[in-house]
Amino acid sequence: MDLLTYLDENRASVLQTLADLHDMPEASEKEFKTSACLARRLEECGYDVRSGVGGTTGVIGILDSGQPGPCVGIRADMDALLYEVDGEIVASHACGHDANCTEVLSAAQAIAACGGVKKGRLLVIFQPAEEVASGALALLKSGELNGLEYLVGTHLRPKQELPMGKILPSLRHAASGFMFGDITGTGAHGARPHLGANAAEAAAAAVFAINSVHVDPLVPHSAKVTMIRCGGNSLNVIPEKAEIGVDMRAQTNAIMDDLKTRVEAAIKAGAAMCGASAVCRWKTGCPAAQDSEEMVEIAQRAIVEALGEEALAPCATTSGGEDFHYYAQGIPGLKTTVIGIGADLTPGLHVRGMTFNTEAVISAAKVLALMVKSLLG
Ligand SMILES: [Zn+2]
Ligand SMILES: [Zn+2]
């Protein structure tokens, strides 16, 4: 049987997998039931399964042809998001990682049922903790992905960006990160500001300095202050300390490096203008996508073969981040892409109770399975 027929005939079982995973949402780094369920289903169809990868809930299923050939990975993230509902913290699959897991598992099941792979090795990767950007790094550190040459990921897109029936071959996420500035001035009496250095004024000066930072306008980017902490309840005290936080995005890693250097300089200059000083700290979010032309072409061909020419949407850039892109940074020469799935998803990602057309999961599984077949036969 061919992969497309298998997935059509097993439509009900694919949708049941989605329903099962949807009903067991788990927080980042706590995907215990989800990973056990996925590991069991991979074992059932003949994969050699490693659980607890790198001391996390990560799962890798291996299908080895025994023949020389490339090492190809398909990856899904397993974690849900946390929300406060009626005073209680509950997990919910509002980013659609239940769909990502269903697509990857279903593609893996289809490949195993349709004769396996003819050359090289397939790794089916279920990664924990995407939302807190620790999962990909933990799997990289485990060493289990050494030798990986091709890797594809998948994610649902909001309806506004991609309608049902369309799939795009590359989702180009931006780099993201946070700059913190710890500002130290000199405390004084509110009546004698000339004897101190006002940390509140220094923080305000830093905000204005950051707003005057400019990098290459042809590359989408932004740096904006999203947190200021300063002062206490006594308004007649010149505050000594302030802290500011800046959310930063850039479409390439090079522009992010440029932006980081300039924002740090702006914070220090703003503080210095008021007689204060600043120490900066950087917290990386995610690196920018570095998709491979070869993988994008493989995805394009798979989309057309699975769903027809009209389903193929153009590659898209997005200011959102994805820890998937740590893999290309951590494994030299790794060729990657993340396909974007149109599913009429509303009202949006990260909105609790968001819904989408579940048929899109079957289409995505077809594309993933055909991508593997084109590399491993
Ligand atoms: Zn998310
Ligand atoms: Zn997500």
CSV table of C-alpha atoms and ligand atoms in Angstrom, one decimal:
chain,number,residue,atom,x,y,z
A,1,MET,CA,0.0,0.0,0.0
A,2,ASP,CA,1.2,3.5,-0.7
A,3,LEU,CA,1.6,6.2,2.0
A,4,LEU,CA,-1.3,8.4,0.9
A,5,THR,CA,-3.8,5.5,0.7
A,6,TYR,CA,-2.7,4.2,4.1
A,7,LEU,CA,-3.3,7.6,5.7
A,8,ASP,CA,-6.7,8.0,4.0
A,9,GLU,CA,-7.8,4.5,5.1
A,10,ASN,CA,-6.6,5.2,8.6
A,11,ARG,CA,-8.2,8.6,8.9
A,12,ALA,CA,-10.4,7.6,11.9
A,13,SER,CA,-7.4,6.3,13.8
A,14,VAL,CA,-5.3,9.5,13.1
A,15,LEU,CA,-8.2,11.6,14.4
A,16,GLN,CA,-8.5,9.3,17.5
A,17,THR,CA,-4.8,9.9,18.2
A,18,LEU,CA,-5.4,13.6,18.1
A,19,ALA,CA,-8.3,13.4,20.4
A,20,ASP,CA,-6.3,11.2,22.9
A,21,LEU,CA,-3.4,13.6,23.0
A,22,HIS,CA,-5.7,16.6,23.2
A,23,ASP,CA,-7.2,15.1,26.3
A,24,MET,CA,-3.8,14.8,28.1
A,25,PRO,CA,-2.3,18.3,27.9
A,26,GLU,CA,0.8,18.5,30.1
A,27,ALA,CA,3.1,21.4,31.0
A,28,SER,CA,6.6,21.9,29.6
A,29,GLU,CA,9.1,19.4,31.0
A,30,LYS,CA,6.2,17.4,32.5
A,31,GLU,CA,5.0,15.5,29.4
A,32,PHE,CA,5.0,12.2,31.2
A,33,LYS,CA,1.7,10.7,29.9
A,34,THR,CA,2.1,12.1,26.4
A,35,SER,CA,5.6,10.7,25.9
A,36,ALA,CA,4.6,7.3,27.3
A,37,CYS,CA,1.7,7.2,24.9
A,38,LEU,CA,3.8,8.2,21.9
A,39,ALA,CA,6.6,5.7,22.8
A,40,ARG,CA,4.1,2.9,23.1
A,41,ARG,CA,2.5,3.6,19.8
A,42,LEU,CA,6.0,3.8,18.1
A,43,GLU,CA,7.0,0.5,19.6
A,44,GLU,CA,3.7,-1.1,18.4
A,45,CYS,CA,4.6,-0.4,14.8
A,46,GLY,CA,8.2,-1.6,15.1
A,47,TYR,CA,10.4,1.3,16.0
A,48,ASP,CA,13.4,0.9,18.3
A,49,VAL,CA,12.3,3.4,20.9
A,50,ARG,CA,14.5,5.4,23.3
A,51,SER,CA,12.6,7.1,26.1
A,52,GLY,CA,13.8,9.6,28.7
A,53,VAL,CA,16.3,11.1,26.2
A,54,GLY,CA,18.8,13.3,27.9
A,55,GLY,CA,17.1,12.9,31.2
A,56,THR,CA,13.9,14.6,29.8
A,57,THR,CA,10.5,13.2,28.7
A,58,GLY,CA,12.0,13.2,25.1
A,59,VAL,CA,11.3,10.2,22.9
A,60,ILE,CA,13.2,9.0,19.8
A,61,GLY,CA,11.9,6.2,17.6
A,62,ILE,CA,14.5,4.7,15.2
A,63,LEU,CA,13.8,2.9,12.0
A,64,ASP,CA,17.0,1.6,10.5
A,65,SER,CA,17.1,0.3,6.9
A,66,GLY,CA,20.5,-1.4,7.6
A,67,GLN,CA,21.6,0.2,4.3
A,68,PRO,CA,23.9,3.2,3.8
A,69,GLY,CA,22.1,6.5,3.4
A,70,PRO,CA,21.2,9.7,5.1
A,71,CYS,CA,19.9,10.1,8.7
A,72,VAL,CA,16.5,11.9,8.5
A,73,GLY,CA,14.4,13.2,11.4
A,74,ILE,CA,10.8,14.3,11.8
A,75,ARG,CA,10.2,16.3,15.0
A,76,ALA,CA,7.2,17.3,17.0
A,77,ASP,CA,7.0,19.2,20.3
A,78,MET,CA,4.8,17.7,23.1
A,79,ASP,CA,4.1,20.4,25.7
A,80,ALA,CA,0.9,22.3,26.4
A,81,LEU,CA,0.4,25.8,27.9
A,82,LEU,CA,-0.7,26.8,31.4
A,83,TYR,CA,-3.7,29.0,32.1
A,84,GLU,CA,-5.5,30.2,35.2
A,85,VAL,CA,-9.1,29.1,35.1
A,86,ASP,CA,-11.4,29.9,38.1
A,87,GLY,CA,-8.4,30.2,40.4
A,88,GLU,CA,-6.9,26.9,39.2
A,89,ILE,CA,-3.9,26.4,36.9
A,90,VAL,CA,-4.8,24.1,34.0
A,91,ALA,CA,-2.8,22.9,31.0
A,92,SER,CA,-4.3,23.3,27.5
A,93,HIS,CA,-3.1,22.4,24.0
A,94,ALA,CA,-3.5,26.0,22.7
A,95,CYS,CA,-0.4,25.9,20.5
A,96,GLY,CA,-1.5,22.7,18.7
A,97,HIS,CA,1.4,20.6,19.8
A,98,ASP,CA,-1.1,17.7,20.1
A,99,ALA,CA,-1.6,18.2,16.3
A,100,ASN,CA,2.2,18.3,15.7
A,101,CYS,CA,2.6,15.0,17.6
A,102,THR,CA,-0.3,13.3,15.8
A,103,GLU,CA,1.1,14.3,12.4
A,104,VAL,CA,4.6,13.0,13.1
A,105,LEU,CA,3.3,9.8,14.7
A,106,SER,CA,0.9,9.1,11.9
A,107,ALA,CA,3.6,9.7,9.3
A,108,ALA,CA,5.9,7.3,11.2
A,109,GLN,CA,3.1,4.7,11.4
A,110,ALA,CA,2.4,5.0,7.7
A,111,ILE,CA,6.1,4.6,6.8
A,112,ALA,CA,6.4,1.5,8.9
A,113,ALA,CA,3.2,0.0,7.5
A,114,CYS,CA,4.2,0.7,3.9
A,115,GLY,CA,7.5,-1.2,3.9
A,116,GLY,CA,9.7,1.0,6.1
A,117,VAL,CA,12.7,2.8,4.7
A,118,LYS,CA,15.0,1.5,1.9
A,119,LYS,CA,18.2,3.3,2.9
A,120,GLY,CA,19.6,5.3,5.8
A,121,ARG,CA,17.9,5.8,9.1
A,122,LEU,CA,14.7,7.6,10.2
A,123,LEU,CA,14.5,9.2,13.6
A,124,VAL,CA,11.0,10.1,14.9
A,125,ILE,CA,11.6,12.8,17.5
A,126,PHE,CA,9.2,13.9,20.2
A,127,GLN,CA,10.6,16.8,22.0
A,128,PRO,CA,9.6,18.2,25.4
A,129,ALA,CA,9.4,21.9,26.5
A,130,GLU,CA,9.3,23.9,23.3
A,131,GLU,CA,7.3,26.7,25.0
A,132,VAL,CA,10.1,27.3,27.5
A,133,ALA,CA,12.8,26.8,24.9
A,134,SER,CA,14.6,24.1,26.8
A,135,GLY,CA,13.5,20.9,25.0
A,136,ALA,CA,15.6,21.2,21.8
A,137,LEU,CA,18.7,22.1,23.7
A,138,ALA,CA,18.3,19.2,26.1
A,139,LEU,CA,17.9,16.7,23.2
A,140,LEU,CA,21.0,18.2,21.4
A,141,LYS,CA,23.0,17.8,24.6
A,142,SER,CA,22.0,14.1,24.9
A,143,GLY,CA,24.1,13.3,21.8
A,144,GLU,CA,21.3,11.1,20.5
A,145,LEU,CA,20.9,13.3,17.4
A,146,ASN,CA,24.5,13.3,16.4
A,147,GLY,CA,24.8,12.4,12.7
A,148,LEU,CA,21.4,13.8,11.8
A,149,GLU,CA,21.5,15.3,8.3
A,150,TYR,CA,17.9,16.3,7.5
A,151,LEU,CA,15.2,17.4,9.9
A,152,VAL,CA,11.6,18.6,9.3
A,153,GLY,CA,9.2,20.1,11.9
A,154,THR,CA,5.6,21.1,11.6
A,155,HIS,CA,3.2,23.7,13.1
A,156,LEU,CA,-0.3,24.8,12.6
A,157,ARG,CA,-0.8,28.5,11.4
A,158,PRO,CA,-3.6,30.9,12.4
A,159,LYS,CA,-6.4,31.2,9.9
A,160,GLN,CA,-5.4,34.9,9.2
A,161,GLU,CA,-2.0,33.7,7.9
A,162,LEU,CA,-2.9,30.4,6.2
A,163,PRO,CA,-6.4,29.0,5.4
A,164,MET,CA,-7.4,25.4,5.5
A,165,GLY,CA,-6.2,23.4,2.5
A,166,LYS,CA,-2.9,25.2,2.2
A,167,ILE,CA,0.5,24.1,3.4
A,168,LEU,CA,3.7,26.2,3.2
A,169,PRO,CA,7.1,24.6,2.8
A,170,SER,CA,9.1,26.9,5.2
A,171,LEU,CA,8.1,28.9,8.2
A,172,ARG,CA,10.9,31.4,8.8
A,173,HIS,CA,10.8,32.2,12.5
A,174,ALA,CA,12.6,35.2,13.9
A,175,ALA,CA,15.3,35.1,16.6
A,176,SER,CA,14.1,36.3,20.0
A,177,GLY,CA,15.7,37.2,23.3
A,178,PHE,CA,15.5,39.5,26.3
A,179,MET,CA,18.0,42.2,27.5
A,180,PHE,CA,17.9,43.1,31.2
A,181,GLY,CA,19.6,46.3,32.5
A,182,ASP,CA,20.4,46.6,36.2
A,183,ILE,CA,20.8,50.3,36.8
A,184,THR,CA,22.5,51.7,39.9
A,185,GLY,CA,22.4,55.4,40.8
A,186,THR,CA,22.8,57.1,44.2
A,187,GLY,CA,20.0,57.5,46.7
A,188,ALA,CA,19.1,60.9,48.1
A,189,HIS,CA,16.4,63.0,49.8
A,190,GLY,CA,13.7,64.1,47.3
A,191,ALA,CA,14.4,67.7,48.4
A,192,ARG,CA,18.1,67.4,47.4
A,193,PRO,CA,18.2,65.5,44.0
A,194,HIS,CA,21.5,67.2,43.1
A,195,LEU,CA,23.2,65.0,45.8
A,196,GLY,CA,22.0,61.7,44.2
A,197,ALA,CA,21.7,60.0,40.8
A,198,ASN,CA,18.1,59.2,40.1
A,199,ALA,CA,17.7,55.6,38.9
A,200,ALA,CA,14.1,56.3,37.7
A,201,GLU,CA,15.4,59.1,35.5
A,202,ALA,CA,18.2,56.8,34.3
A,203,ALA,CA,15.7,54.1,33.3
A,204,ALA,CA,13.6,56.7,31.4
A,205,ALA,CA,16.7,57.9,29.6
A,206,ALA,CA,17.5,54.3,28.7
A,207,VAL,CA,14.1,53.8,27.2
A,208,PHE,CA,14.6,56.9,24.9
A,209,ALA,CA,18.1,55.7,24.0
A,210,ILE,CA,16.7,52.2,23.0
A,211,ASN,CA,14.1,53.9,20.9
A,212,SER,CA,16.9,55.6,18.9
A,213,VAL,CA,18.6,52.3,18.1
A,214,HIS,CA,18.6,51.6,14.3
A,215,VAL,CA,19.9,48.5,12.5
A,216,ASP,CA,19.4,47.4,8.8
A,217,PRO,CA,15.7,48.3,8.0
A,218,LEU,CA,15.6,45.7,5.3
A,219,VAL,CA,15.6,43.0,7.9
A,220,PRO,CA,12.5,42.9,10.2
A,221,HIS,CA,13.4,43.5,13.8
A,222,SER,CA,12.2,45.2,17.0
A,223,ALA,CA,13.5,46.1,20.4
A,224,LYS,CA,11.0,47.5,23.0
A,225,VAL,CA,11.0,48.0,26.7
A,226,THR,CA,8.5,45.7,28.3
A,227,MET,CA,9.4,46.0,32.0
A,228,ILE,CA,10.6,48.8,34.4
A,229,ARG,CA,10.9,48.2,38.1
A,230,CYS,CA,12.0,51.2,40.3
A,231,GLY,CA,11.3,53.0,43.5
A,232,GLY,CA,9.2,52.2,46.5
A,233,ASN,CA,6.2,53.8,48.2
A,234,SER,CA,8.1,56.9,49.4
A,235,LEU,CA,7.8,59.4,46.7
A,236,ASN,CA,10.2,61.8,48.6
A,237,VAL,CA,13.1,59.4,48.1
A,238,ILE,CA,15.5,59.6,45.0
A,239,PRO,CA,15.7,55.8,44.1
A,240,GLU,CA,19.1,54.2,43.9
A,241,LYS,CA,18.1,51.1,41.8
A,242,ALA,CA,16.1,50.4,38.7
A,243,GLU,CA,15.7,47.4,36.4
A,244,ILE,CA,14.5,47.4,32.8
A,245,GLY,CA,13.7,44.6,30.5
A,246,VAL,CA,13.6,44.6,26.7
A,247,ASP,CA,11.9,42.2,24.3
A,248,MET,CA,13.9,41.8,21.1
A,249,ARG,CA,13.1,40.1,17.7
A,250,ALA,CA,15.1,39.9,14.5
A,251,GLN,CA,14.7,37.9,11.4
A,252,THR,CA,18.3,36.9,11.2
A,253,ASN,CA,20.9,35.9,13.8
A,254,ALA,CA,23.4,38.5,12.5
A,255,ILE,CA,20.9,41.4,12.9
A,256,MET,CA,20.0,40.1,16.4
A,257,ASP,CA,23.7,40.3,17.3
A,258,ASP,CA,23.9,43.8,16.0
A,259,LEU,CA,20.7,44.8,17.9
A,260,LYS,CA,22.0,43.3,21.1
A,261,THR,CA,25.2,45.3,21.0
A,262,ARG,CA,23.4,48.5,20.3
A,263,VAL,CA,20.7,48.1,22.9
A,264,GLU,CA,23.3,47.3,25.6
A,265,ALA,CA,25.2,50.4,24.6
A,266,ALA,CA,21.9,52.5,24.7
A,267,ILE,CA,21.0,51.3,28.2
A,268,LYS,CA,24.5,52.1,29.5
A,269,ALA,CA,24.5,55.5,27.8
A,270,GLY,CA,21.0,56.4,29.1
A,271,ALA,CA,22.1,55.5,32.7
A,272,ALA,CA,25.4,57.4,32.3
A,273,MET,CA,23.5,60.5,31.2
A,274,CYS,CA,21.9,60.7,34.6
A,275,GLY,CA,25.1,59.9,36.5
A,276,ALA,CA,24.1,56.3,37.1
A,277,SER,CA,25.6,53.1,35.7
A,278,ALA,CA,24.1,49.9,34.2
A,279,VAL,CA,25.1,46.2,34.0
A,280,CYS,CA,23.3,44.3,31.2
A,281,ARG,CA,22.3,40.6,31.1
A,282,TRP,CA,21.1,38.7,28.0
A,283,LYS,CA,18.7,35.8,28.0
A,284,THR,CA,18.4,34.0,24.6
A,285,GLY,CA,14.9,33.0,23.5
A,286,CYS,CA,15.3,31.2,20.2
A,287,PRO,CA,17.6,31.5,17.2
A,288,ALA,CA,16.3,32.5,13.8
A,289,ALA,CA,15.3,30.0,11.2
A,290,GLN,CA,18.1,28.9,8.8
A,291,ASP,CA,16.1,26.8,6.4
A,292,SER,CA,17.8,24.8,3.7
A,293,GLU,CA,17.0,25.3,0.0
A,294,GLU,CA,17.1,21.5,-0.5
A,295,MET,CA,14.6,20.8,2.3
A,296,VAL,CA,12.3,23.6,1.1
A,297,GLU,CA,12.3,22.0,-2.4
A,298,ILE,CA,11.6,18.5,-0.9
A,299,ALA,CA,8.7,20.0,1.1
A,300,GLN,CA,7.3,21.8,-2.0
A,301,ARG,CA,7.3,18.6,-4.0
A,302,ALA,CA,5.7,16.6,-1.2
A,303,ILE,CA,2.9,19.2,-0.8
A,304,VAL,CA,2.1,19.1,-4.5
A,305,GLU,CA,2.2,15.3,-4.6
A,306,ALA,CA,0.1,14.8,-1.5
A,307,LEU,CA,-2.5,17.6,-2.1
A,308,GLY,CA,-2.1,19.1,-5.5
A,309,GLU,CA,-0.6,22.3,-6.9
A,310,GLU,CA,-3.3,24.5,-5.4
A,311,ALA,CA,-2.3,23.5,-1.8
A,312,LEU,CA,1.2,24.9,-2.1
A,313,ALA,CA,1.5,28.2,-0.3
A,314,PRO,CA,4.6,30.4,-0.4
A,315,CYS,CA,7.3,30.4,2.4
A,316,ALA,CA,6.4,32.8,5.2
A,317,THR,CA,8.3,34.9,7.7
A,318,THR,CA,7.0,35.3,11.2
A,319,SER,CA,8.1,37.3,14.2
A,320,GLY,CA,7.3,34.3,16.4
A,321,GLY,CA,10.0,32.1,17.8
A,322,GLU,CA,10.6,28.3,17.7
A,323,ASP,CA,13.2,26.4,19.6
A,324,PHE,CA,13.4,24.0,16.6
A,325,HIS,CA,16.0,26.3,15.1
A,326,TYR,CA,18.5,25.3,17.8
A,327,TYR,CA,18.9,22.0,16.0
A,328,ALA,CA,20.4,23.7,12.9
A,329,GLN,CA,22.6,25.8,15.1
A,330,GLY,CA,23.8,22.7,17.2
A,331,ILE,CA,24.4,20.1,14.5
A,332,PRO,CA,26.8,21.3,11.8
A,333,GLY,CA,25.5,20.9,8.2
A,334,LEU,CA,22.0,19.9,9.3
A,335,LYS,CA,19.4,20.8,6.7
A,336,THR,CA,16.1,21.8,8.2
A,337,THR,CA,12.7,23.3,7.5
A,338,VAL,CA,9.4,23.7,9.4
A,339,ILE,CA,6.3,23.2,7.3
A,340,GLY,CA,3.3,25.5,8.2
A,341,ILE,CA,-0.2,23.9,8.1
A,342,GLY,CA,-3.3,25.8,7.2
A,343,ALA,CA,-6.2,24.6,9.3
A,344,ASP,CA,-8.6,27.5,9.7
A,345,LEU,CA,-7.3,27.9,13.2
A,346,THR,CA,-9.2,30.5,15.3
A,347,PRO,CA,-9.1,32.8,17.2
A,348,GLY,CA,-5.3,32.3,17.4
A,349,LEU,CA,-2.4,30.3,18.8
A,350,HIS,CA,-1.9,30.5,22.5
A,351,VAL,CA,-5.6,31.4,23.0
A,352,ARG,CA,-7.2,28.8,25.3
A,353,GLY,CA,-10.0,27.0,23.5
A,354,MET,CA,-8.7,27.7,20.1
A,355,THR,CA,-10.0,25.3,17.4
A,356,PHE,CA,-9.0,24.2,14.0
A,357,ASN,CA,-10.1,21.8,11.2
A,358,THR,CA,-8.7,18.5,12.3
A,359,GLU,CA,-8.6,17.2,8.7
A,360,ALA,CA,-5.5,19.3,8.2
A,361,VAL,CA,-3.6,16.9,10.5
A,362,ILE,CA,-4.1,14.1,7.9
A,363,SER,CA,-2.8,16.3,5.1
A,364,ALA,CA,0.2,17.3,7.1
A,365,ALA,CA,1.0,13.6,7.9
A,366,LYS,CA,0.9,12.9,4.2
A,367,VAL,CA,3.4,15.6,3.5
A,368,LEU,CA,5.8,14.5,6.2
A,369,ALA,CA,5.6,10.9,5.1
A,370,LEU,CA,6.3,11.8,1.5
A,371,MET,CA,9.3,14.0,2.6
A,372,VAL,CA,10.8,11.1,4.4
A,373,LYS,CA,10.2,8.8,1.4
A,374,SER,CA,11.9,11.2,-1.0
A,375,LEU,CA,15.0,11.0,1.2
A,376,LEU,CA,15.0,7.4,2.4
A,377,GLY,CA,13.0,5.6,-0.3
B,1,ZN,ZN,3.5,28.1,21.4
B,2,ZN,ZN,4.0,25.8,19.2
